[in-house]
Amino acid sequence: MQSLWVLHPRAQFLKISLGVEKLEKYNPAEIEVKWQKRWEEKGVFKAIDFDKKPKFYQLEMFPYPSGRIHMGHVRNYTIGDAIARYKRAKGYNVLHPMGFDAFGLPAENAAINNNTHPAKWTYSNIDYMIKELKRLGFSYDWDRLVITCDPDYYKWEQKVFIEMFKRGMVYRAKSTVNYCPSCKTVLANEQVEDGKCWRCGSEVIQKEMDEWFLKITDYADQLLDDMKLIEDGWPERVLVQQRNWIGKSKGAFVKFKIKDRDEYLEVFTTRPDTLFGVTFVSIAPDHPKLLELVDEEHREEIERFVKEFKKGGRDFSKEKEGVFTGVYLINPVNGEEVPLYAANFVLMEYGTGVVMAVPGHDQRDFEFARKYNLPIRKVIHREGLSDDVDSWDSAYTEEGTLVNSAQFDGLDNEKAKWEIVKWLEQKGLARIGYQYRLRDWNVSRQRYWGAPIPVVYCPNCGIVPERIENLPVKLPENVEITGEGGSPLSKVDEFVNTKCPVCGRDAKRETDTFDTFVESSWYFLRYCSPKYDKDIFERERAEYWMDVDQYVGGIEHAVMHLLYARYFTKVLRDLGYISSTEPFRRLLTQGMVIKDGAKMSKSKGNVVDPDDIINQYGADTARLFILFAAPPEKDLEWSDEGVEGAYRFLNRLWRLVYKYRDLKSGDVEIKGERLKELNYQIHSTIKRVSSDFEAYHFNTAIAACMEFVNYLYDFEPRTEDEKKLYARALEELLKLLSPIAPHITEELWSLTGHSSFLIEEKWPEYNEAFTVKDTTTIAITVNGKLRDTLEFPRGVSEDEVFKKALESPKIQRHIEGKEIVKRVFVKDKLLNIVVK
């Protein structure tokens, strides 16, 4: 038989027999392409709607098509693929799709820098990234590919927006944006560098614009309450972040009368117990009533302060600053006049935009009062706290009893909170209420590369939504993107000029596009029926597949994406599209990939290109290292030595199975110590790996397989029964490693004489009785320190263990000449001998 010697990427010469499909050495480059092609031809990863098997929807957060995948992607998708392959082997009907979050600012920047259209740049990147993902052998159903910049995708979110518009779930309001006066355009936060425009270097100002908002705040309580539905499957730290982001606070709305006017300013406070300590009140610079309140004497200074505030925005790292308005308010609890200050730290978006200031018991107010020489009053006392507030270095913010608080003196401050509110309620000056940190979702972006907001401005009818039958409102292709002069869409006359969908007269289109978080808030539903052309998705198929059983992605998406996806699912439920309340049953947030002590990034120069690893070692090595180097939820420290070690293990696996490839498994009567031990190793390994896979402890599952390989290397089968059982051990080993290293295991499965796909084999089962040895190892300790380990028959008595322990030279050395005063025996595990 003729042979051909070829150079392997790892600089090893391999002999390949011509005409015979048999490799003598591990060649990942050849094996991986071969099996990826066969899997695709057979369609083994296609999900079957309404199959009789139990369903399992495995999903990883889809990528932005930046051009190349990075190691963060590889880790995310490798974890998800291991889960999907495992669940498939366990008998589930698995949906494992992939798509691309394709709208976004980077495509516009690329268009400006490279003089290319964003669509061309995006789709070129998608084509390249699909090839990269396929090289890694991920088990995606590519027939369900979803690309969010496709009009057949975004037309449906336009439809949902229109339905929300008609139900009063969206509104248009003024919002402050970053604006470059020189470029005459709105800037994203990431385009503002040290307060200047990233393109021209001009100072960025804050500008008010009319923008579109979704009423996510209407769902704040649902978003909080429904956490009980997912708390068993989501990391607690993600739920904590979402709770904090929503920020529900119980407090009181309290009315402060404006001096010499029959008007009130209302504050929201969570500390009504400190109302007697109010010495001034702060108002947001962008509060709509501020300029109405000030007199001519103070107007110029206030207007200058507001202008500076709008120019610089709200930067909380800056020093707290304020200006006296000339206005006094009346404290409702004691009738005192307190000055009103415009302050740069007050949020118009939280509460009422007016905040009572208690410098004695709030650190920010304390610093402000010291700076502007305002009074500080003590109204909460604890033992040892000085009455001389001038001697204080900071505000007292702990619990205590009330002082200087009239009839409430001596009350515990927690109890006093609601006693004071109750008292003010009787006067019509307060009410208990709730506030949320969560703001309504601003979905307007002054960008080209996004889904157009389907709204028309008609001189006759006002603001009206587009007709649903006219969707999608498509992005025009003949657009010039310069980064200057506002939204590119506003310059395309054939897009802007339209007919009113109500009266048919000339009208103008909205030129803002949706925030890209809108697309990623429902893509998981579109995967259920991606080619359905009658609605957003086919309800029957969505009801079959939803909810997502396991979602995998980065912790950095804990709030924005994950919160918006939960909200949008509830909206679609309320619009009658689906019965699901929560989109993701379980969430796994994988850690970062670290190299040289920092997260991999181009700016740090510590990036490892996945293509380089695949070219040099193969996809299975990359997958094995990713899963072995750290538990999924922990950060992974990149190690070239670790990659080499993973490659060596796969070569070791190859040599082991290749050596015994002609052995055939069969029924064996388990008798004799060697067969019992081999059988024990098979069943105990299956048990360990199965348990680890259920908990997604892939690193320890791999470690168990490595130990099993070491054992099999040392065990050389002699008898026919040993060869049959050994062949079964190899089969089970390949099944256990298949979700982790699918290409090499599939090739070895074929080389051992199997005509079926390994991917279609069932997960191995173990017999609990065979996972327990007839013998056990008992630790012998003296005064609590381990001195020896001895083998005994399981169930051995304490006396037998003690007798044999006394015969051990290691034990004799530590008890010689000493008195044995006590024995502590744990059956089948430990004997502790206490001596003095």
PDB file of N, CA, C and O in Angstrom, residues 783-824:
ATOM      1  N   ASN A 783      -3.670  11.555  67.001  1.00  0.00           N
ATOM      2  CA  ASN A 783      -3.927  12.899  67.529  1.00  0.00           C
ATOM      3  C   ASN A 783      -4.348  13.866  66.409  1.00  0.00           C
ATOM      4  O   ASN A 783      -3.932  15.029  66.370  1.00  0.00           O
ATOM      5  N   GLY A 784      -5.142  13.331  65.471  1.00  0.00           N
ATOM      6  CA  GLY A 784      -5.715  14.164  64.416  1.00  0.00           C
ATOM      7  C   GLY A 784      -4.847  14.367  63.204  1.00  0.00           C
ATOM      8  O   GLY A 784      -5.279  14.988  62.225  1.00  0.00           O
ATOM      9  N   LYS A 785      -3.619  13.836  63.213  1.00  0.00           N
ATOM     10  CA  LYS A 785      -2.721  14.012  62.069  1.00  0.00           C
ATOM     11  C   LYS A 785      -2.639  12.714  61.281  1.00  0.00           C
ATOM     12  O   LYS A 785      -2.458  11.629  61.852  1.00  0.00           O
ATOM     13  N   LEU A 786      -2.786  12.820  59.942  1.00  0.00           N
ATOM     14  CA  LEU A 786      -2.758  11.641  59.084  1.00  0.00           C
ATOM     15  C   LEU A 786      -1.379  10.997  59.121  1.00  0.00           C
ATOM     16  O   LEU A 786      -0.366  11.654  58.884  1.00  0.00           O
ATOM     17  N   ARG A 787      -1.367   9.673  59.436  1.00  0.00           N
ATOM     18  CA  ARG A 787      -0.094   8.960  59.508  1.00  0.00           C
ATOM     19  C   ARG A 787      -0.023   7.800  58.527  1.00  0.00           C
ATOM     20  O   ARG A 787       1.050   7.370  58.146  1.00  0.00           O
ATOM     21  N   ASP A 788      -1.201   7.277  58.082  1.00  0.00           N
ATOM     22  CA  ASP A 788      -1.188   6.157  57.149  1.00  0.00           C
ATOM     23  C   ASP A 788      -2.590   5.996  56.554  1.00  0.00           C
ATOM     24  O   ASP A 788      -3.575   6.517  57.100  1.00  0.00           O
ATOM     25  N   THR A 789      -2.684   5.321  55.413  1.00  0.00           N
ATOM     26  CA  THR A 789      -3.972   4.912  54.833  1.00  0.00           C
ATOM     27  C   THR A 789      -3.895   3.419  54.559  1.00  0.00           C
ATOM     28  O   THR A 789      -2.891   2.927  54.041  1.00  0.00           O
ATOM     29  N   LEU A 790      -4.966   2.703  54.891  1.00  0.00           N
ATOM     30  CA  LEU A 790      -4.973   1.246  54.767  1.00  0.00           C
ATOM     31  C   LEU A 790      -6.248   0.777  54.068  1.00  0.00           C
ATOM     32  O   LEU A 790      -7.319   1.370  54.231  1.00  0.00           O
ATOM     33  N   GLU A 791      -6.113  -0.293  53.281  1.00  0.00           N
ATOM     34  CA  GLU A 791      -7.250  -0.865  52.565  1.00  0.00           C
ATOM     35  C   GLU A 791      -7.933  -1.925  53.437  1.00  0.00           C
ATOM     36  O   GLU A 791      -7.258  -2.747  54.070  1.00  0.00           O
ATOM     37  N   PHE A 792      -9.282  -1.905  53.416  1.00  0.00           N
ATOM     38  CA  PHE A 792     -10.061  -2.882  54.179  1.00  0.00           C
ATOM     39  C   PHE A 792     -11.293  -3.286  53.368  1.00  0.00           C
ATOM     40  O   PHE A 792     -11.748  -2.524  52.502  1.00  0.00           O
ATOM     41  N   PRO A 793     -11.876  -4.430  53.673  1.00  0.00           N
ATOM     42  CA  PRO A 793     -13.184  -4.755  53.105  1.00  0.00           C
ATOM     43  C   PRO A 793     -14.213  -3.756  53.625  1.00  0.00           C
ATOM     44  O   PRO A 793     -14.159  -3.333  54.781  1.00  0.00           O
ATOM     45  N   ARG A 794     -15.140  -3.334  52.766  1.00  0.00           N
ATOM     46  CA  ARG A 794     -16.171  -2.394  53.171  1.00  0.00           C
ATOM     47  C   ARG A 794     -16.990  -2.984  54.328  1.00  0.00           C
ATOM     48  O   ARG A 794     -17.323  -4.160  54.325  1.00  0.00           O
ATOM     49  N   GLY A 795     -17.283  -2.163  55.345  1.00  0.00           N
ATOM     50  CA  GLY A 795     -18.039  -2.614  56.501  1.00  0.00           C
ATOM     51  C   GLY A 795     -17.193  -3.217  57.603  1.00  0.00           C
ATOM     52  O   GLY A 795     -17.721  -3.759  58.572  1.00  0.00           O
ATOM     53  N   VAL A 796     -15.860  -3.127  57.494  1.00  0.00           N
ATOM     54  CA  VAL A 796     -14.960  -3.704  58.476  1.00  0.00           C
ATOM     55  C   VAL A 796     -15.218  -3.099  59.862  1.00  0.00           C
ATOM     56  O   VAL A 796     -15.605  -1.935  59.987  1.00  0.00           O
ATOM     57  N   SER A 797     -14.972  -3.894  60.918  1.00  0.00           N
ATOM     58  CA  SER A 797     -15.223  -3.426  62.279  1.00  0.00           C
ATOM     59  C   SER A 797     -14.094  -2.528  62.765  1.00  0.00           C
ATOM     60  O   SER A 797     -12.972  -2.561  62.256  1.00  0.00           O
ATOM     61  N   GLU A 798     -14.393  -1.781  63.811  1.00  0.00           N
ATOM     62  CA  GLU A 798     -13.394  -0.890  64.400  1.00  0.00           C
ATOM     63  C   GLU A 798     -12.220  -1.692  64.952  1.00  0.00           C
ATOM     64  O   GLU A 798     -11.053  -1.301  64.780  1.00  0.00           O
ATOM     65  N   ASP A 799     -12.493  -2.809  65.591  1.00  0.00           N
ATOM     66  CA  ASP A 799     -11.423  -3.614  66.181  1.00  0.00           C
ATOM     67  C   ASP A 799     -10.471  -4.124  65.110  1.00  0.00           C
ATOM     68  O   ASP A 799      -9.248  -4.154  65.323  1.00  0.00           O
ATOM     69  N   GLU A 800     -11.003  -4.558  63.973  1.00  0.00           N
ATOM     70  CA  GLU A 800     -10.152  -5.060  62.892  1.00  0.00           C
ATOM     71  C   GLU A 800      -9.245  -3.948  62.367  1.00  0.00           C
ATOM     72  O   GLU A 800      -8.071  -4.156  62.090  1.00  0.00           O
ATOM     73  N   VAL A 801      -9.817  -2.749  62.218  1.00  0.00           N
ATOM     74  CA  VAL A 801      -9.020  -1.622  61.726  1.00  0.00           C
ATOM     75  C   VAL A 801      -7.937  -1.263  62.750  1.00  0.00           C
ATOM     76  O   VAL A 801      -6.778  -1.026  62.391  1.00  0.00           O
ATOM     77  N   PHE A 802      -8.295  -1.247  64.029  1.00  0.00           N
ATOM     78  CA  PHE A 802      -7.342  -0.897  65.080  1.00  0.00           C
ATOM     79  C   PHE A 802      -6.209  -1.907  65.125  1.00  0.00           C
ATOM     80  O   PHE A 802      -5.029  -1.547  65.252  1.00  0.00           O
ATOM     81  N   LYS A 803      -6.565  -3.173  64.999  1.00  0.00           N
ATOM     82  CA  LYS A 803      -5.561  -4.234  65.045  1.00  0.00           C
ATOM     83  C   LYS A 803      -4.542  -4.065  63.924  1.00  0.00           C
ATOM     84  O   LYS A 803      -3.330  -4.157  64.132  1.00  0.00           O
ATOM     85  N   LYS A 804      -5.046  -3.825  62.714  1.00  0.00           N
ATOM     86  CA  LYS A 804      -4.143  -3.699  61.574  1.00  0.00           C
ATOM     87  C   LYS A 804      -3.336  -2.402  61.661  1.00  0.00           C
ATOM     88  O   LYS A 804      -2.165  -2.354  61.255  1.00  0.00           O
ATOM     89  N   ALA A 805      -3.945  -1.359  62.218  1.00  0.00           N
ATOM     90  CA  ALA A 805      -3.234  -0.090  62.354  1.00  0.00           C
ATOM     91  C   ALA A 805      -2.032  -0.234  63.275  1.00  0.00           C
ATOM     92  O   ALA A 805      -0.962   0.333  63.027  1.00  0.00           O
ATOM     93  N   LEU A 806      -2.195  -1.020  64.348  1.00  0.00           N
ATOM     94  CA  LEU A 806      -1.084  -1.220  65.288  1.00  0.00           C
ATOM     95  C   LEU A 806       0.078  -1.964  64.643  1.00  0.00           C
ATOM     96  O   LEU A 806       1.215  -1.884  65.112  1.00  0.00           O
ATOM     97  N   GLU A 807      -0.203  -2.668  63.533  1.00  0.00           N
ATOM     98  CA  GLU A 807       0.854  -3.413  62.839  1.00  0.00           C
ATOM     99  C   GLU A 807       1.607  -2.538  61.841  1.00  0.00           C
ATOM    100  O   GLU A 807       2.636  -2.951  61.309  1.00  0.00           O
ATOM    101  N   SER A 808       1.097  -1.343  61.606  1.00  0.00           N
ATOM    102  CA  SER A 808       1.728  -0.461  60.629  1.00  0.00           C
ATOM    103  C   SER A 808       2.941   0.237  61.227  1.00  0.00           C
ATOM    104  O   SER A 808       2.834   0.886  62.272  1.00  0.00           O
ATOM    105  N   PRO A 809       4.120   0.118  60.614  1.00  0.00           N
ATOM    106  CA  PRO A 809       5.316   0.806  61.115  1.00  0.00           C
ATOM    107  C   PRO A 809       5.113   2.324  61.214  1.00  0.00           C
ATOM    108  O   PRO A 809       5.651   2.960  62.116  1.00  0.00           O
ATOM    109  N   LYS A 810       4.335   2.891  60.287  1.00  0.00           N
ATOM    110  CA  LYS A 810       4.115   4.342  60.310  1.00  0.00           C
ATOM    111  C   LYS A 810       3.346   4.756  61.561  1.00  0.00           C
ATOM    112  O   LYS A 810       3.573   5.840  62.113  1.00  0.00           O
ATOM    113  N   ILE A 811       2.418   3.902  61.974  1.00  0.00           N
ATOM    114  CA  ILE A 811       1.642   4.205  63.182  1.00  0.00           C
ATOM    115  C   ILE A 811       2.474   3.916  64.427  1.00  0.00           C
ATOM    116  O   ILE A 811       2.446   4.682  65.405  1.00  0.00           O
ATOM    117  N   GLN A 812       3.228   2.835  64.395  1.00  0.00           N
ATOM    118  CA  GLN A 812       4.036   2.446  65.547  1.00  0.00           C
ATOM    119  C   GLN A 812       4.995   3.559  65.956  1.00  0.00           C
ATOM    120  O   GLN A 812       5.222   3.796  67.144  1.00  0.00           O
ATOM    121  N   ARG A 813       5.562   4.259  64.967  1.00  0.00           N
ATOM    122  CA  ARG A 813       6.516   5.325  65.266  1.00  0.00           C
ATOM    123  C   ARG A 813       5.891   6.448  66.101  1.00  0.00           C
ATOM    124  O   ARG A 813       6.580   7.115  66.870  1.00  0.00           O
ATOM    125  N   HIS A 814       4.592   6.646  65.936  1.00  0.00           N
ATOM    126  CA  HIS A 814       3.942   7.784  66.594  1.00  0.00           C
ATOM    127  C   HIS A 814       3.223   7.415  67.885  1.00  0.00           C
ATOM    128  O   HIS A 814       2.760   8.303  68.606  1.00  0.00           O
ATOM    129  N   ILE A 815       3.126   6.099  68.193  1.00  0.00           N
ATOM    130  CA  ILE A 815       2.450   5.726  69.447  1.00  0.00           C
ATOM    131  C   ILE A 815       3.390   5.019  70.415  1.00  0.00           C
ATOM    132  O   ILE A 815       3.021   4.769  71.568  1.00  0.00           O
ATOM    133  N   GLU A 816       4.602   4.711  69.918  1.00  0.00           N
ATOM    134  CA  GLU A 816       5.561   3.973  70.759  1.00  0.00           C
ATOM    135  C   GLU A 816       5.879   4.765  72.028  1.00  0.00           C
ATOM    136  O   GLU A 816       6.197   5.950  71.989  1.00  0.00           O
ATOM    137  N   GLY A 817       5.764   4.092  73.178  1.00  0.00           N
ATOM    138  CA  GLY A 817       6.070   4.698  74.463  1.00  0.00           C
ATOM    139  C   GLY A 817       4.993   5.633  74.974  1.00  0.00           C
ATOM    140  O   GLY A 817       5.214   6.367  75.944  1.00  0.00           O
ATOM    141  N   LYS A 818       3.829   5.625  74.316  1.00  0.00           N
ATOM    142  CA  LYS A 818       2.751   6.526  74.722  1.00  0.00           C
ATOM    143  C   LYS A 818       1.513   5.723  75.096  1.00  0.00           C
ATOM    144  O   LYS A 818       1.343   4.569  74.686  1.00  0.00           O
ATOM    145  N   GLU A 819       0.650   6.372  75.848  1.00  0.00           N
ATOM    146  CA  GLU A 819      -0.573   5.714  76.293  1.00  0.00           C
ATOM    147  C   GLU A 819      -1.720   6.045  75.338  1.00  0.00           C
ATOM    148  O   GLU A 819      -1.968   7.217  75.032  1.00  0.00           O
ATOM    149  N   ILE A 820      -2.393   4.985  74.867  1.00  0.00           N
ATOM    150  CA  ILE A 820      -3.570   5.188  74.028  1.00  0.00           C
ATOM    151  C   ILE A 820      -4.759   5.433  74.949  1.00  0.00           C
ATOM    152  O   ILE A 820      -5.142   4.574  75.732  1.00  0.00           O
ATOM    153  N   VAL A 821      -5.327   6.634  74.843  1.00  0.00           N
ATOM    154  CA  VAL A 821      -6.397   7.007  75.772  1.00  0.00           C
ATOM    155  C   VAL A 821      -7.784   6.979  75.118  1.00  0.00           C
ATOM    156  O   VAL A 821      -8.805   6.939  75.816  1.00  0.00           O
ATOM    157  N   LYS A 822      -7.810   6.962  73.768  1.00  0.00           N
ATOM    158  CA  LYS A 822      -9.112   7.050  73.115  1.00  0.00           C
ATOM    159  C   LYS A 822      -9.007   6.664  71.648  1.00  0.00           C
ATOM    160  O   LYS A 822      -7.952   6.804  71.033  1.00  0.00           O
ATOM    161  N   ARG A 823     -10.117   6.116  71.113  1.00  0.00           N
ATOM    162  CA  ARG A 823     -10.209   5.839  69.671  1.00  0.00           C
ATOM    163  C   ARG A 823     -11.491   6.473  69.133  1.00  0.00           C
ATOM    164  O   ARG A 823     -12.532   6.401  69.757  1.00  0.00           O
ATOM    165  N   VAL A 824     -11.359   7.125  67.952  1.00  0.00           N
ATOM    166  CA  VAL A 824     -12.521   7.708  67.276  1.00  0.00           C
ATOM    167  C   VAL A 824     -12.627   7.047  65.910  1.00  0.00           C
ATOM    168  O   VAL A 824     -11.703   7.133  65.096  1.00  0.00           O
TER     169      VAL A 824
END
